[in-house]
Structure formats: C-alpha cells, structure tokens
C-alpha cells in the first residue's frame, strides 16, 4: 500500500510513474512541522531499529547514526565525513519490532537526513524548499516494500548483454594506437574483455560529440575493427558545452535558446574541462530531443555505449565567482597575510568550484514555469541521462545501448545505470563499493558498479586483485583510473595471471548473473540485498555490514582488508562455499549455519550458495558472445549431496 502527501507546490520530477491521489490526513509515523518554508519530519527510533536506503551515499548499509544531505556534489574525496556525493535517492526504509515501512521524499532540491546524528533515538528529515510529495509505503517485508516502490517509479534499465563483460577504462587513452594496444594486450594474454572506455582525451578541446581526427583518423574503422575483436568503445560525454563560435553544438544551442539562463535572460556561463561553457536546459523536452540527437554523431561511427559525466552539474567556476575571487586577491595583494587573510585568499579561489551562489544564478523552464536551479538541482544529471536514452531509442528502438551516468535521481534508473563516482585506491572503498550496491538496488539502480582498483591514488597488486574479486559480481564491471596515477590495466602487474583467472570466474558465472539481473529488473526485484531483507528475525544477520545476498541463491563476502588472508563470515543458514581460483579451479565445502573464519589466499575468492539451490557455471570465455550458455555445470548442495 502506498499513500501520497503533498506539501507546498510539488515540482514534477518524473521520478514517479503512477499517479496517486493526495491524502488529506497527516503523514503517518512522523511528526510534521512546517516553518519558514521548510518542512521537517521527525520520528522516534527504538534502540534496535534499522534504517536502510538513500541509494548512493557514504557509510554503511544501515544508515542510522549519521547526517546525510541530498545535494548532487562533484566531490572525489569519498571520506566518512561527507554528507553527499553525486546522487540523491531519497528513499528510506525503517525496520524494527514496532515499525516496518518505507518513505520516499520526491523533492528535487536540498534535503537533510539526520538519522540519529543529533539525537541517537531520533530521525529528522528536512526539506529545505518545502515543496514536495511524500510517499508512505507499507508491506509485510523489506523486500516487498522495495517491490512496491519500484511499481511506483517504474522498471529498471536493461543494458545490452555485452555490457556485463569486463570493461577497461583510463583517463588518458588519447589515440587509435593506444586503444588498439590495450585490446591487443588483453587478447594476447587471453584476459577477458568486452569494452574500452574513452575518457575526455579523445575529444577536440573537450568538445562534446567531437573526436580528434589526427589521433583517431578513422573512428568508424576503429569501431569496426574492435567489434571484430568483440570489443565496444564507450566514449564519455560531459554536461557542459564549450563556449566557442563555429562549434556546431554550441552554435545551435545558442541559436535555439537551449541553454540555461541567468535572471537577465543571458546564457549562464560556467567553466568545466573546456573552460567557459554553456549548460543545456535538460528539463525542457525540446532541449532533450536536440541533445539526445547529438549522440548520433558518434553512433553513426559505430558507437553503442556512452557514459555521462560532470552532470551534477560540476562547475569549476562561473564568470561571477572567478571575478569575486580575483577581487579578494586584489584587495589582499599588498598586505602582510596573517592566518585569517591567508586562508581568506585560499578560500576565495577554492570556493569558486561548485559554489552554492553559482547554483542560484541560473534558471530552468519546467512545465512553463521559470525555476531557479538550486530548487531542482538534483534533477539535472537524471534528465541528461533521459535525454541520451530517448535519443538512443529514436536512433534504433530495436537495440539496447549501454548508458551509465555519474549524477542521478530516482527516475533515472529507467534510462541508464550509474557508476559510484571518482573513488580512491583505498581498501575502505572496496567495502564502500559493496555497501552501496544493495542501497542502489533499493532505489531501482540495478546496473551499477565502482571503479575497480580505485580511480584516484595509486593502486597496488593486492588491492587490484581483491577488488576484482568483488567486481566479479557487480553488473557494471569496469577498471578505471585517473591520469597521472599508476597504470592499472591487469597486464601491468606481475600477478596478472591471477587477475586473469579471477576474470574467468565472471564469465563462467555470467549465465547465472545475467539471468538474476534480468529477473530482478523484470519483476521489480533486487539483484543485491542486505542480509536483513532475507533473514529479518536473525539479529546477527540484520547487523552484518560486509556481506550481501546476490540473486535468489547466493551470498557474497569479499575480502577488503590489506594483507588479509581470510575473513570472518556469518552463515545465517546452511550454505555451500565455492572457493574460486578460476572458472575451472575451485573447491566445494558444505558448511552449516554459524560463524566461521575462512582462509582465503590472495588469489582465492568465495561464493556461498544456499543449501538446496544450484548455480550454473559456464566454461571460460574471453568475451560475452563467446560464452556457451548451453554447456553448463551446476554447483550446489542438494539433499543427495554436493553436485558439480
């Protein structure tokens, strides 16, 4: 059962696809206060209450005890003190002895979620704009609540099958020979691979929908040659359009008045990779139609997948904010800078990036209304994703294209996937990767994954190998790293054969993983779940933060600590442990419910299969189309014994 309650003048976000009547009664479960245009919702939490949700956010699976903020932020330092990163997914699930319900806050502006931060026994959720719809979702289990929610917001995006293969990416691939060499190194060593991402270096001066014809003299031929190797190229597209006369995308956008504007009617100018840029007003249907059509310039060359970036939108500075910073510098130029003035100078320039004042300087047209950007900030990236997906559908409605984005909002799950942003090569981020996956699933984002090995900082051999062992199970399996960091393609490492062998496990399990993904997508289910969803009466399982359920039959428990040669695992029921070293080299160990220390060498990864269930395993392949889905071995612990 879902009930809707409106406050102020809710803005249509596109998140919800079912129209529900507005209830006149008070919102159940919460004490509600409207003050100074804000709306505050307060609920008491008992000592054992759990709080799930919020999709892509930091900290644990159980969100209780921290302060979160719904504000899509370009912040690459994913440390525990951050209240928000790239996405806003305003779903919460409360579970305890006296409560079991979900609540979705359909608000595209800033919200604060104080989930026991100020007072450990109290959750306070605040809408800063006060214009929103609140949906209370009740069902007899946490899984059923999520299913009800998905019925409210619509079916999840379906990527092409090849997009479940391993993808290699790096900020820095800048020429045809470099891309070909990456593929050659994988194929020569029989390292599985299905895609190569092209970051901003393939463009001309960071202009969207352009490519450097000196570095890539024949992009169509490159795409053709790569497809013969069963490889797809996946270029990046950014939200900002370079301010440059003679650049077709810029010229048309200006001529047709497609860019967001300031209060005086002039286009807003902010800087990203190409310097001064304009920003399409993706909330307008005509702008989405135009921008979505621009992708065809690359699709005509043979491209079948894209990743959208910098679409919070990220801002390095605006014309106004950089002028203000230089004014501070001029004022302080000849002063003897003390602690206060020195930091004032530093803050003046650091503060130009993603400045809150800049987000109040431009406006959108929404259903005939002019609305200031900060009121609907969290929709921007979602509507860029929608523009692309709708463009793909017009281009070829018979084909599934790959699309994943950095910024998102509920509703974007219908159009594309997400990756978990610019993480770091830290052991803690393996665990963070794991914990985000079920939370994203709750909000409909099934096709997701993190930058394996870490984006920023320098990875290590053991970190890379352990992260690949988790990545085996995430629908988006991409190795991505930043320019000027250690090169982290698998073949760069002395133990590359161990890494290759782990990748074969991905391809061996893909018949199962793909099937479970499709089942979750088509039945409004979850591919990943917290243990609490499957074992709600098991107090230990409800508190587990580093193991998650996978599909109908499995549980995963990756190693995520430096120098660890094993880990503690809790089995809430009898399970069969499969200790993989490759798709053809593994051990099977039946284990009864309980606590265990599992020895796991660096090149070993576990999978736990519930007793009475079986999982198919294919023979190794080097690309998705090479997998034989008809010749499968079954792994399981049945009443007759272990089967393989």
XYZ file of C-alpha atoms in Angstrom, residues 263-528:
266
model
C 17.845 36.267 -14.384
C 18.664 38.882 -17.043
C 17.964 36.406 -19.828
C 21.592 35.916 -20.875
C 23.045 32.396 -21.011
C 24.765 31.313 -17.825
C 28.482 30.689 -18.316
C 30.380 28.301 -16.061
C 33.675 26.521 -16.543
C 34.446 22.818 -16.766
C 37.098 20.897 -18.771
C 36.939 23.086 -21.913
C 36.910 26.323 -19.915
C 33.895 28.614 -20.271
C 30.837 26.572 -21.146
C 27.080 26.669 -21.563
C 24.705 24.156 -19.970
C 21.718 22.650 -21.794
C 18.376 23.001 -20.043
C 17.689 19.269 -19.928
C 14.402 19.799 -18.105
C 12.902 21.061 -21.385
C 11.637 18.357 -23.739
C 12.814 20.196 -26.873
C 16.320 20.510 -25.408
C 16.408 16.811 -24.540
C 15.333 15.964 -28.080
C 18.127 18.124 -29.515
C 20.873 16.972 -27.151
C 19.831 13.318 -27.343
C 20.092 13.564 -31.113
C 23.674 14.819 -30.873
C 24.836 11.362 -29.724
C 24.066 10.100 -33.236
C 27.242 11.810 -34.468
C 29.207 9.139 -32.637
C 26.659 6.378 -33.124
C 26.958 6.843 -36.885
C 30.623 5.874 -36.435
C 29.650 2.620 -34.722
C 29.499 3.588 -31.022
C 26.968 1.557 -28.980
C 27.555 2.825 -25.454
C 28.264 6.054 -23.548
C 28.970 7.298 -20.049
C 27.708 10.723 -18.971
C 29.861 12.725 -16.566
C 30.202 16.110 -14.827
C 26.406 16.333 -14.777
C 25.641 17.366 -11.189
C 26.396 19.833 -12.911
C 30.020 20.273 -11.868
C 31.321 23.861 -12.024
C 34.986 24.843 -11.781
C 33.924 28.493 -11.616
C 31.447 30.949 -13.109
C 32.240 34.345 -14.602
C 30.862 35.889 -11.424
C 32.607 33.659 -8.894
C 36.033 33.962 -10.531
C 35.647 37.754 -10.662
C 34.808 37.766 -6.949
C 37.889 35.655 -6.180
C 40.189 37.993 -8.097
C 38.639 40.951 -6.261
C 39.639 39.341 -2.952
C 43.151 38.733 -4.322
C 43.472 42.360 -5.453
C 42.382 43.606 -2.044
C 44.935 41.425 -0.255
C 47.729 41.753 -2.809
C 49.994 44.090 -0.800
C 49.003 43.029 2.691
C 51.080 41.077 5.177
C 48.884 37.971 5.159
C 48.222 36.540 8.607
C 46.364 33.340 9.408
C 42.973 34.903 8.681
C 43.798 36.765 5.464
C 45.928 33.924 4.069
C 43.069 31.481 4.443
C 40.627 34.073 3.094
C 42.734 34.267 -0.081
C 42.909 30.489 -0.345
C 39.191 30.074 0.296
C 38.299 32.716 -2.289
C 39.698 30.562 -5.091
C 38.861 27.153 -3.641
C 35.323 28.386 -3.201
C 34.803 29.022 -6.897
C 34.271 25.303 -7.565
C 30.657 24.128 -7.219
C 29.789 27.369 -5.478
C 26.302 27.446 -3.970
C 25.854 31.022 -5.163
C 26.517 29.891 -8.732
C 23.718 27.345 -8.464
C 21.390 30.239 -7.595
C 22.476 32.259 -10.653
C 20.650 30.382 -13.403
C 17.169 29.162 -14.203
C 15.240 26.370 -15.917
C 11.949 26.201 -17.752
C 9.821 23.463 -16.164
C 6.286 22.879 -17.434
C 6.014 26.540 -18.429
C 7.453 27.828 -15.147
C 10.790 29.552 -14.631
C 12.504 27.869 -11.667
C 15.860 28.732 -10.119
C 18.374 25.924 -10.476
C 19.010 25.228 -6.793
C 15.323 24.362 -6.337
C 15.673 21.434 -8.760
C 19.443 20.878 -8.718
C 19.266 17.124 -8.136
C 17.323 16.515 -11.362
C 19.952 17.837 -13.758
C 22.038 14.701 -14.251
C 18.948 12.472 -14.341
C 17.475 14.479 -17.192
C 20.762 14.375 -19.115
C 20.535 10.581 -18.830
C 16.933 10.728 -20.033
C 17.912 12.900 -22.995
C 20.533 10.366 -24.076
C 18.295 7.329 -23.595
C 15.444 8.894 -25.545
C 17.908 9.782 -28.307
C 19.118 6.175 -28.445
C 15.532 4.933 -28.725
C 14.836 7.254 -31.641
C 18.089 6.219 -33.306
C 17.375 2.474 -33.114
C 14.496 1.242 -30.992
C 15.382 -2.399 -31.689
C 18.737 -2.264 -29.903
C 19.792 -1.900 -26.278
C 22.586 0.648 -25.808
C 24.918 0.948 -22.840
C 24.459 4.100 -20.775
C 25.658 4.946 -17.289
C 25.935 8.267 -15.509
C 27.648 9.896 -12.550
C 24.843 12.149 -11.234
C 21.361 10.715 -10.791
C 17.968 10.987 -9.124
C 15.220 8.398 -8.728
C 13.615 8.052 -12.153
C 16.935 7.975 -14.000
C 17.039 4.243 -13.149
C 14.600 3.744 -16.053
C 17.041 5.212 -18.575
C 20.534 4.090 -17.550
C 22.862 2.782 -14.880
C 25.309 4.541 -12.587
C 28.858 4.093 -11.517
C 29.796 5.058 -7.991
C 31.939 8.016 -8.965
C 35.557 9.018 -8.523
C 36.586 6.743 -5.675
C 40.144 6.174 -4.445
C 42.570 3.262 -4.349
C 41.814 2.647 -0.690
C 40.914 -0.642 0.957
C 37.980 1.047 2.674
C 36.489 1.792 -0.730
C 36.127 -1.897 -1.549
C 33.796 -2.122 1.421
C 32.094 1.135 0.403
C 31.568 -0.305 -3.086
C 29.902 -3.376 -1.560
C 27.664 -1.372 0.767
C 26.399 0.956 -1.954
C 25.243 -1.876 -4.208
C 22.149 -3.024 -2.242
C 21.250 0.562 -1.354
C 21.269 1.495 -5.052
C 19.162 -1.582 -5.822
C 16.530 -0.432 -3.329
C 16.118 2.716 -5.429
C 15.900 0.902 -8.765
C 19.511 1.277 -9.914
C 20.441 -2.309 -10.754
C 23.152 -1.716 -13.362
C 25.875 -0.257 -11.172
C 29.452 -0.740 -10.054
C 32.536 1.103 -8.847
C 35.882 1.951 -10.445
C 37.711 -1.300 -9.723
C 41.189 -0.712 -8.343
C 40.193 2.847 -7.451
C 40.102 5.966 -9.620
C 42.439 8.317 -7.781
C 45.677 7.481 -5.924
C 47.958 4.582 -6.853
C 46.561 1.080 -6.590
C 48.559 -1.983 -5.511
C 48.641 -5.539 -6.803
C 46.802 -6.977 -3.836
C 44.204 -4.196 -3.783
C 43.535 -4.613 -7.501
C 43.127 -8.366 -7.189
C 40.816 -8.204 -4.175
C 38.695 -5.508 -5.828
C 38.322 -7.594 -8.987
C 37.023 -10.394 -6.761
C 34.138 -8.160 -5.700
C 33.714 -6.748 -9.212
C 33.031 -10.280 -10.496
C 29.509 -9.852 -9.103
C 28.645 -6.206 -9.897
C 26.640 -5.761 -13.126
C 28.969 -2.963 -14.283
C 32.498 -4.399 -14.050
C 34.900 -1.611 -15.008
C 38.562 -0.995 -14.181
C 39.025 2.797 -14.295
C 41.797 5.120 -13.110
C 42.848 8.741 -13.272
C 45.533 10.287 -15.409
C 48.888 10.623 -13.581
C 48.141 7.633 -11.360
C 49.737 4.212 -11.643
C 48.625 2.379 -14.764
C 46.327 -0.386 -13.570
C 45.362 -2.469 -16.560
C 45.522 -6.098 -15.470
C 48.511 -6.873 -17.688
C 50.641 -4.225 -15.931
C 51.040 -6.376 -12.816
C 53.423 -9.208 -12.027
C 50.485 -11.334 -10.829
C 48.353 -10.599 -13.919
C 47.655 -14.313 -14.414
C 45.870 -14.456 -11.052
C 43.828 -11.420 -12.091
C 43.030 -13.018 -15.436
C 41.907 -16.180 -13.676
C 39.555 -14.204 -11.436
C 38.067 -12.560 -14.530
C 37.308 -16.004 -15.925
C 35.058 -16.528 -12.885
C 32.992 -13.549 -14.007
C 32.483 -15.037 -17.444
C 31.873 -18.522 -16.033
C 29.134 -17.193 -13.736
C 27.638 -14.817 -16.300
C 24.778 -17.143 -17.331
C 23.652 -17.002 -13.701
C 24.452 -13.330 -13.052
C 22.737 -12.154 -16.234
C 19.679 -14.288 -15.516
C 19.387 -12.970 -11.947
C 19.785 -9.384 -13.151
C 17.029 -9.803 -15.730
C 14.748 -11.470 -13.179
C 15.251 -8.561 -10.785
C 14.667 -5.965 -13.492
C 11.565 -7.569 -14.995
C 9.925 -8.488 -11.676
C 10.789 -5.254 -9.809
C 13.106 -7.236 -7.559
C 16.601 -6.705 -6.193
C 19.820 -8.201 -7.516
C 21.678 -7.314 -4.285
